[in-house]
Amino acid sequence: MISAVRVLFLSFLCYVATEGWTCSKPDAIPFATVVPLKASYEPGEVITYNCLPGYYTKGGFRRFTCPLTGSWPMNSMKCVPKVCPFAGILQNGIVRYTTFEYPNTISFTCNTGFYLNGSSTAKCNEEGRWNPGIPVCAPVTCASPPVPKFATLSVYKPLAGNNSFYRDTAVFQCLPQYAMFGNDTVTCTEHGNWTQLPECKEVKCPFPSRPDNGFVNYPAKQALNYKDKATYGCHDTYVLDGPEVVECSKFGNWSAQPTCKATCKISVKKATVLYMGEKVKLQDKFKNGMPHGEKVSFFCKNKEKKCSYTEEAQCVDGTFEVPKCFKEHSSLAFWKTDASDVKPCETGP
Ligand SMILES: *[C@@H]1O[C@H](CO)[C@@H](O)[C@H](O)[C@H]1NC(C)=O
Ligand SMILES: *[C@@H]1O[C@H](CO)[C@@H](O)[C@H](O)[C@H]1NC(C)=O
Ligand SMILES: *[C@@H]1O[C@H](CO)[C@@H](O)[C@H](O)[C@H]1NC(C)=O
Ligand SMILES: *[C@@H]1O[C@H](CO)[C@@H](O)[C@H](O)[C@H]1NC(C)=O
Ligand SMILES: *[C@@H]1O[C@H](CO)[C@@H](O)[C@H](O)[C@H]1NC(C)=O
């Protein structure tokens, strides 16, 4: 009986010695390699787990020996990604990220008026460092603006050394006799250049011609230029239609072309009219005639309705037409009520 057990045991030892119990391929651990990696191992053989670059070992054991039982012990070792230094804040810019772990990439953008000095992305590398390094958002600057021909810089303050910052402005002025086309103010843009520069052009105006029944004065010069002025006047009873002083515009024409207009003679002897909202005696108000352009309103009677209404009349270059509805009556006809004293009609004549 005893010898039978012995034989069994001896034969087991014999089996282990000749065939043996082998260890199978070890369990894989994420982000780790096994050295050496084989399909089976003899008892006593040693394996080593190595985390892949960018990962480090956490917990458990790295080295194992294949035991006589032929089954690998439990392994709680983990490979965890390296974490790059905090890079969640970029002054004057924004960082976009999910995590700061290997092998993630984060990206950068700068606020308007700033530009990225450096790369717009950085990757957390195997060493746990950002590659390339974290950029900075540097302020955009504009070199001093080019001065257009026939212009001068009238306002300019380089606030960034010899340069200007985003949104800084400069103002140009044209030389005398030159007119500006475009905006006199330029602004440093987010691209580091200036907005459209203005242009200064020489402007000549033709000599103004003398108006009929009047005169015009202008500088005694070879040519009349931008902003030069001419002064108009009229003879006798003529009045100026237009401004007294005109100016040579940037388009090479005069701001206006005044003419002389005749004064109107008043043909009625006695009439009360509305002049600038007030009742006046026409013959008194315009004793010396009515200047061109003046307007008055005559009072007329509506006989059926026994009320009064007004009709306008204007002096146009010596011509003044009294409205037909107006009835002038003799100063002797004292019993007649003047239309201006009759109550106004409710609506229309
Ligand atoms: C950009 O960054 C580099 C390195 O950080 C620095 O030497 C350089 O002066 C910067 N350039 C500007 C225009 O800010
Ligand atoms: C500005 O420009 C002048 C002349 O080019 C130079 O001498 C000076 O050093 C510059 N200043 C700065 C702050 O760059
Ligand atoms: C000229 O440009 C300035 C700023 O660049 C702007 O504020 C202004 O409205 C512009 N003027 C005209 C007349 O366009
Ligand atoms: C300024 O630069 C930007 C970008 O390069 C360009 O699109 C724009 O036309 C430039 N502006 C002027 C006024 O030159
Ligand atoms: C002067 O010329 C400009 C451009 O041709 C025109 O728009 C303007 O009306 C002219 N002015 C006068 C007073 O004729």
Coordinates of C-alpha atoms and ligand atoms in Angstrom, one line a residue:
M1 CA 0.0 0.0 0.0
I2 CA 2.7 2.4 1.0
S3 CA 4.9 1.4 -1.9
A4 CA 2.0 2.2 -4.2
V5 CA 1.9 5.8 -2.9
R6 CA 5.7 6.0 -3.3
V7 CA 5.6 4.8 -6.8
L8 CA 2.9 7.4 -7.6
F9 CA 4.9 10.2 -6.1
L10 CA 8.1 9.1 -7.7
S11 CA 6.4 9.0 -11.1
F12 CA 5.1 12.6 -10.4
L13 CA 8.6 13.8 -9.8
C14 CA 9.7 11.9 -12.8
Y15 CA 7.0 13.6 -14.9
V16 CA 7.9 17.1 -13.6
A17 CA 11.5 16.4 -14.3
T18 CA 11.0 15.2 -17.8
E19 CA 7.8 16.9 -19.1
G20 CA 7.2 19.6 -16.3
W21 CA 4.2 21.9 -15.8
T22 CA 4.9 25.0 -18.0
C23 CA 3.5 28.5 -17.6
S24 CA 1.4 29.8 -20.4
K25 CA 1.7 33.2 -22.1
P26 CA 1.3 35.8 -19.3
D27 CA -1.7 38.2 -19.1
A28 CA -1.3 41.4 -21.1
I29 CA -1.3 44.7 -19.2
P30 CA -2.4 47.7 -21.1
F31 CA 0.5 49.9 -22.3
A32 CA 3.1 47.3 -21.1
T33 CA 5.4 44.9 -22.8
V34 CA 6.6 41.5 -21.5
V35 CA 10.2 40.4 -21.8
P36 CA 10.8 37.8 -23.0
L37 CA 7.4 37.2 -24.6
K38 CA 6.8 33.5 -25.4
A39 CA 4.0 31.1 -25.8
S40 CA 5.2 29.1 -22.7
Y41 CA 7.8 29.3 -20.0
E42 CA 9.6 26.6 -17.9
P43 CA 9.2 26.8 -14.1
G44 CA 12.0 29.1 -12.9
E45 CA 12.0 31.3 -15.9
V46 CA 11.7 35.1 -15.2
I47 CA 9.6 37.7 -17.1
T48 CA 9.7 41.5 -16.7
Y49 CA 6.8 43.9 -17.4
N50 CA 7.9 47.3 -18.9
C51 CA 5.6 50.2 -19.3
L52 CA 5.6 51.7 -22.8
P53 CA 7.4 55.1 -23.2
G54 CA 5.1 57.8 -21.8
Y55 CA 3.7 55.6 -19.1
Y56 CA 4.9 54.8 -15.6
T57 CA 4.4 51.7 -13.3
K58 CA 1.9 51.9 -10.6
G59 CA 1.3 49.1 -8.0
G60 CA 2.0 45.4 -8.3
F61 CA 5.3 43.9 -9.4
R62 CA 7.3 44.0 -12.5
R63 CA 9.2 40.7 -12.2
F64 CA 7.7 37.3 -12.0
T65 CA 9.2 33.8 -11.9
C66 CA 7.3 30.9 -13.5
P67 CA 6.3 28.7 -10.5
L68 CA 6.3 24.8 -10.4
T69 CA 2.5 25.0 -10.5
G70 CA 2.7 26.5 -14.0
S71 CA 0.3 29.3 -13.3
W72 CA 1.4 33.0 -13.1
P73 CA 0.5 34.8 -9.9
M74 CA -2.1 37.6 -9.9
N75 CA -0.6 40.9 -11.1
S76 CA -2.1 44.2 -10.1
M77 CA 0.5 46.4 -11.8
K78 CA -0.8 49.2 -14.0
C79 CA 0.8 51.5 -16.6
V80 CA -0.5 55.0 -16.3
P81 CA 0.2 57.9 -18.7
K82 CA 2.6 60.6 -17.6
V83 CA 1.0 64.0 -17.0
C84 CA 2.6 67.2 -18.5
P85 CA 2.8 70.4 -16.4
F86 CA -0.3 72.4 -16.1
A87 CA -0.8 74.5 -19.3
G88 CA -4.5 75.5 -19.0
I89 CA -4.0 79.2 -18.9
L90 CA -2.6 81.4 -21.7
Q91 CA -2.4 85.1 -21.1
N92 CA -4.3 87.0 -23.8
G93 CA -5.4 83.8 -25.3
I94 CA -7.3 80.6 -25.0
V95 CA -6.1 76.9 -24.5
R96 CA -8.2 74.1 -25.9
Y97 CA -7.5 70.7 -24.2
T98 CA -9.1 67.5 -22.9
T99 CA -6.4 66.4 -20.5
F100 CA -2.7 67.1 -20.1
E101 CA -1.7 63.4 -20.2
Y102 CA 0.6 61.7 -22.7
P103 CA 0.0 61.5 -25.7
N104 CA -2.6 64.4 -25.9
T105 CA -2.2 67.5 -27.9
I106 CA -3.5 70.9 -26.7
S107 CA -4.0 74.0 -28.9
F108 CA -3.7 77.7 -28.5
T109 CA -5.3 80.8 -29.9
C110 CA -4.7 84.4 -29.1
N111 CA -7.2 87.2 -28.5
T112 CA -7.7 89.8 -31.2
G113 CA -4.8 92.2 -31.1
F114 CA -2.3 89.5 -30.1
Y115 CA -0.4 87.0 -32.2
L116 CA 1.0 83.6 -31.3
N117 CA 4.7 83.6 -30.8
G118 CA 5.3 79.9 -30.9
S119 CA 3.4 76.9 -32.1
S120 CA -0.4 76.8 -32.1
T121 CA -0.3 73.2 -30.7
A122 CA 1.8 71.3 -28.2
K123 CA 1.9 67.6 -27.6
C124 CA 2.6 66.0 -24.2
N125 CA 5.6 63.8 -25.1
E126 CA 7.0 60.5 -23.7
E127 CA 9.1 62.5 -21.2
G128 CA 6.0 64.3 -19.9
R129 CA 7.1 67.6 -21.4
W130 CA 5.3 69.9 -23.8
N131 CA 6.6 69.7 -27.3
P132 CA 7.2 72.3 -28.6
G133 CA 7.0 74.6 -25.6
I134 CA 4.0 76.6 -24.6
P135 CA 3.7 79.8 -26.8
V136 CA 3.0 83.3 -25.7
C137 CA 0.4 85.8 -27.1
A138 CA 2.4 88.8 -28.0
P139 CA 0.7 92.2 -28.8
V140 CA 0.3 93.0 -32.4
T141 CA 2.2 96.1 -33.4
C142 CA 2.3 98.3 -36.5
A143 CA 5.4 100.0 -37.8
S144 CA 5.1 103.8 -38.2
P145 CA 2.6 104.4 -41.0
P146 CA 3.9 105.4 -44.4
V147 CA 3.1 109.1 -45.1
P148 CA 1.2 109.6 -48.4
K149 CA 2.5 112.1 -51.0
F150 CA 1.6 115.7 -50.2
A151 CA 0.6 114.8 -46.7
T152 CA 2.0 115.2 -43.2
L153 CA 1.3 113.2 -40.0
S154 CA -0.6 115.6 -37.8
V155 CA -1.3 113.2 -34.9
Y156 CA 0.9 110.2 -34.2
K157 CA 2.2 108.7 -30.9
P158 CA 4.1 105.4 -31.2
L159 CA 3.1 103.8 -27.9
A160 CA 5.1 100.5 -28.5
G161 CA 8.6 101.8 -28.8
N162 CA 8.8 103.0 -32.4
N163 CA 5.7 101.1 -33.2
S164 CA 1.9 101.3 -32.5
F165 CA -0.4 98.8 -30.9
Y166 CA -3.5 97.3 -32.3
R167 CA -6.3 100.0 -32.5
D168 CA -3.8 102.9 -32.1
T169 CA -4.5 105.7 -34.7
A170 CA -2.6 108.2 -36.7
V171 CA -4.0 111.3 -38.4
F172 CA -2.8 112.8 -41.7
Q173 CA -3.2 116.3 -43.1
C174 CA -2.8 117.4 -46.7
L175 CA -0.4 120.2 -47.6
P176 CA -2.2 123.5 -48.4
Q177 CA -4.0 123.4 -51.8
Y178 CA -4.2 119.7 -51.7
A179 CA -7.5 118.0 -50.9
M180 CA -7.8 114.7 -48.9
F181 CA -9.6 111.7 -50.4
G182 CA -10.3 108.9 -48.0
N183 CA -10.2 108.9 -44.2
D184 CA -7.7 111.2 -42.6
T185 CA -7.4 108.7 -39.7
V186 CA -5.7 105.3 -40.0
T187 CA -5.9 102.6 -37.4
C188 CA -3.4 99.8 -36.6
T189 CA -5.2 96.6 -37.5
E190 CA -5.0 93.1 -36.0
H191 CA -2.9 92.1 -38.9
G192 CA -0.1 94.6 -38.0
N193 CA -0.8 96.9 -40.9
W194 CA -2.7 100.2 -41.1
T195 CA -6.1 100.7 -42.6
Q196 CA -6.3 102.3 -46.0
L197 CA -4.2 105.5 -46.3
P198 CA -5.8 108.6 -47.6
E199 CA -4.7 110.4 -50.7
C200 CA -3.8 114.1 -51.1
K201 CA -4.5 115.5 -54.6
E202 CA -3.8 119.0 -55.9
V203 CA -7.1 120.7 -56.8
K204 CA -7.7 123.6 -59.2
C205 CA -10.9 125.4 -59.7
P206 CA -11.8 127.4 -62.8
F207 CA -11.8 131.2 -62.5
P208 CA -15.4 132.1 -61.5
S209 CA -17.4 134.1 -64.1
R210 CA -18.9 137.5 -63.3
P211 CA -22.7 137.3 -62.8
D212 CA -25.0 139.5 -64.8
N213 CA -25.7 142.7 -62.9
G214 CA -23.1 141.9 -60.3
F215 CA -19.4 141.2 -59.7
V216 CA -17.1 138.5 -58.2
N217 CA -13.8 138.9 -56.4
Y218 CA -11.2 136.3 -56.0
P219 CA -7.4 136.1 -55.2
A220 CA -5.1 137.4 -57.8
K221 CA -3.3 134.2 -58.5
Q222 CA -2.0 132.1 -61.3
A223 CA -4.6 129.4 -60.4
L224 CA -7.3 129.0 -57.9
N225 CA -6.9 126.0 -55.6
Y226 CA -8.7 123.9 -53.0
K227 CA -10.3 126.1 -50.2
D228 CA -9.7 129.4 -52.2
K229 CA -12.6 131.7 -51.8
A230 CA -14.6 134.0 -54.2
T231 CA -16.9 136.7 -53.1
Y232 CA -20.0 137.8 -55.0
G233 CA -22.0 141.0 -55.0
C234 CA -24.8 142.6 -57.1
H235 CA -25.4 146.1 -58.6
D236 CA -28.2 148.4 -57.8
T237 CA -31.4 146.8 -56.7
Y238 CA -30.3 143.3 -57.6
V239 CA -29.9 140.8 -54.9
L240 CA -27.7 137.8 -54.7
D241 CA -29.3 134.4 -55.1
G242 CA -26.8 132.1 -53.3
P243 CA -24.1 132.6 -50.7
E244 CA -21.9 135.7 -50.8
V245 CA -18.7 133.6 -50.4
V246 CA -18.1 130.4 -52.3
E247 CA -15.2 128.0 -51.9
C248 CA -13.2 125.8 -54.3
S249 CA -14.3 122.3 -53.4
K250 CA -12.1 119.2 -53.5
F251 CA -13.9 118.1 -56.7
G252 CA -12.5 121.2 -58.5
N253 CA -15.8 123.0 -58.7
W254 CA -17.1 125.9 -56.6
S255 CA -19.4 125.3 -53.7
A256 CA -22.1 127.4 -55.4
Q257 CA -22.7 129.6 -58.4
P258 CA -24.5 132.7 -57.1
T259 CA -26.5 134.9 -59.5
C260 CA -28.0 138.4 -59.3
K261 CA -31.7 138.6 -59.3
A262 CA -34.0 141.6 -59.9
T263 CA -36.1 143.1 -57.1
C264 CA -39.9 143.1 -57.7
K265 CA -42.0 146.3 -57.9
I266 CA -45.1 146.1 -55.8
S267 CA -48.1 146.7 -58.1
V268 CA -50.8 146.9 -55.4
K269 CA -51.2 150.1 -53.4
K270 CA -52.8 148.7 -50.3
A271 CA -52.8 145.2 -49.0
T272 CA -52.5 143.5 -45.7
V273 CA -50.6 140.3 -46.1
L274 CA -49.0 137.5 -44.1
Y275 CA -45.2 137.8 -44.1
M276 CA -43.2 135.3 -42.0
G277 CA -46.3 134.5 -40.0
E278 CA -47.2 138.2 -39.2
K279 CA -49.8 140.5 -40.7
V280 CA -48.0 143.4 -42.4
K281 CA -48.9 146.2 -44.8
L282 CA -47.2 145.1 -48.1
Q283 CA -46.6 148.6 -49.4
D284 CA -44.9 149.6 -46.1
K285 CA -42.9 146.5 -45.7
F286 CA -41.5 146.5 -49.2
K287 CA -41.3 150.2 -49.9
N288 CA -38.2 149.8 -52.0
G289 CA -39.5 146.7 -53.8
M290 CA -39.5 143.1 -52.8
P291 CA -36.2 141.2 -53.0
H292 CA -36.0 138.2 -55.1
G293 CA -37.1 135.0 -53.3
E294 CA -39.4 136.7 -50.7
K295 CA -42.8 135.2 -50.2
V296 CA -46.0 136.7 -48.8
S297 CA -49.6 135.4 -48.5
F298 CA -52.5 137.5 -49.6
F299 CA -56.0 137.3 -48.0
C300 CA -58.9 136.5 -50.3
K301 CA -62.6 136.3 -49.6
N302 CA -64.9 133.4 -50.0
K303 CA -68.2 135.2 -50.6
E304 CA -70.6 132.3 -50.2
K305 CA -69.1 131.1 -46.9
K306 CA -68.3 134.6 -45.8
C307 CA -64.8 133.7 -44.7
S308 CA -61.2 134.3 -45.8
Y309 CA -58.3 132.2 -47.0
T310 CA -54.7 132.9 -48.1
E311 CA -52.8 132.5 -51.3
E312 CA -49.1 132.7 -51.6
A313 CA -47.1 134.9 -54.0
Q314 CA -43.3 135.1 -54.5
C315 CA -40.9 137.5 -56.1
V316 CA -39.0 135.6 -58.8
D317 CA -36.2 137.7 -60.5
G318 CA -38.3 140.9 -60.8
T319 CA -41.6 139.2 -61.4
F320 CA -44.3 139.2 -58.8
E321 CA -47.8 138.1 -59.5
V322 CA -50.6 139.1 -57.2
P323 CA -53.1 136.2 -56.7
K324 CA -56.2 136.6 -58.9
C325 CA -58.5 136.1 -55.9
F326 CA -57.1 139.2 -54.2
K327 CA -59.4 142.3 -54.6
E328 CA -57.8 145.6 -53.9
H329 CA -60.4 148.2 -52.9
S330 CA -60.1 151.9 -52.8
S331 CA -59.2 153.6 -49.6
L332 CA -62.5 155.5 -50.0
A333 CA -64.6 152.4 -49.7
F334 CA -64.5 152.5 -46.0
W335 CA -67.6 150.4 -45.5
K336 CA -66.0 147.3 -47.1
T337 CA -64.3 144.9 -44.7
D338 CA -60.8 144.0 -45.7
A339 CA -60.3 140.2 -46.4
S340 CA -57.6 140.1 -43.7
D341 CA -60.3 141.0 -41.1
V342 CA -62.7 138.3 -42.2
K343 CA -62.7 135.1 -40.1
P344 CA -60.7 132.3 -41.7
C345 CA -62.4 129.5 -43.6
E346 CA -62.5 126.2 -41.8
T347 CA -61.1 124.1 -44.6
G348 CA -59.8 125.5 -47.9
P349 CA -61.5 128.4 -49.8
Ligands
LIG1 C1 9.1 85.1 -29.6 O1 9.6 84.2 -28.6 C2 11.0 84.0 -28.7 C3 11.3 82.9 -27.7 O2 10.4 82.8 -26.6 C4 11.6 85.3 -28.3 O3 13.0 85.1 -28.4 C5 11.3 86.3 -29.3 O4 11.8 87.6 -28.9 C6 9.7 86.4 -29.4 N1 9.4 87.3 -30.4 C7 8.6 88.3 -30.3 C8 8.4 89.2 -31.5 O5 8.0 88.5 -29.3
LIG2 C1 13.4 104.0 -32.5 O1 14.1 104.3 -33.8 C2 15.3 105.0 -33.6 C3 15.8 105.4 -35.0 O2 15.6 104.4 -35.9 C4 16.3 104.2 -32.8 O3 17.5 104.9 -32.6 C5 15.6 103.9 -31.5 O4 16.5 103.0 -30.7 C6 14.3 103.2 -31.6 N1 13.7 103.1 -30.3 C7 13.1 101.9 -29.9 C8 12.5 101.9 -28.6 O5 13.1 100.9 -30.6
LIG3 C1 -12.3 107.2 -40.2 O1 -11.8 106.2 -39.6 C2 -12.1 106.2 -38.2 C3 -11.3 105.1 -37.5 O2 -10.5 104.4 -38.4 C4 -13.6 106.0 -38.0 O3 -13.9 106.0 -36.6 C5 -14.3 107.1 -38.7 O4 -15.7 106.9 -38.7 C6 -13.8 107.2 -40.1 N1 -14.4 108.4 -40.7 C7 -15.1 108.3 -41.9 C8 -15.6 109.6 -42.4 O5 -15.2 107.3 -42.5
LIG4 C1 -3.5 94.1 -44.1 O1 -3.1 92.8 -44.0 C2 -4.2 91.9 -44.2 C3 -3.7 90.5 -44.0 O2 -2.4 90.3 -44.6 C4 -4.7 92.1 -45.7 O3 -5.8 91.2 -45.9 C5 -5.2 93.5 -45.8 O4 -5.6 93.8 -47.1 C6 -4.1 94.5 -45.4 N1 -4.7 95.8 -45.4 C7 -4.2 96.9 -46.0 C8 -5.0 98.1 -45.9 O5 -3.2 96.8 -46.7
LIG5 C1 -19.0 119.4 -57.7 O1 -18.6 118.1 -58.3 C2 -19.0 117.0 -57.5 C3 -18.4 115.8 -58.1 O2 -18.5 115.8 -59.5 C4 -20.5 116.9 -57.5 O3 -21.0 115.8 -56.7 C5 -21.1 118.2 -56.8 O4 -22.5 118.2 -56.9 C6 -20.5 119.4 -57.5 N1 -20.9 120.6 -56.8 C7 -21.5 121.6 -57.3 C8 -21.8 122.7 -56.4 O5 -21.7 121.7 -58.5

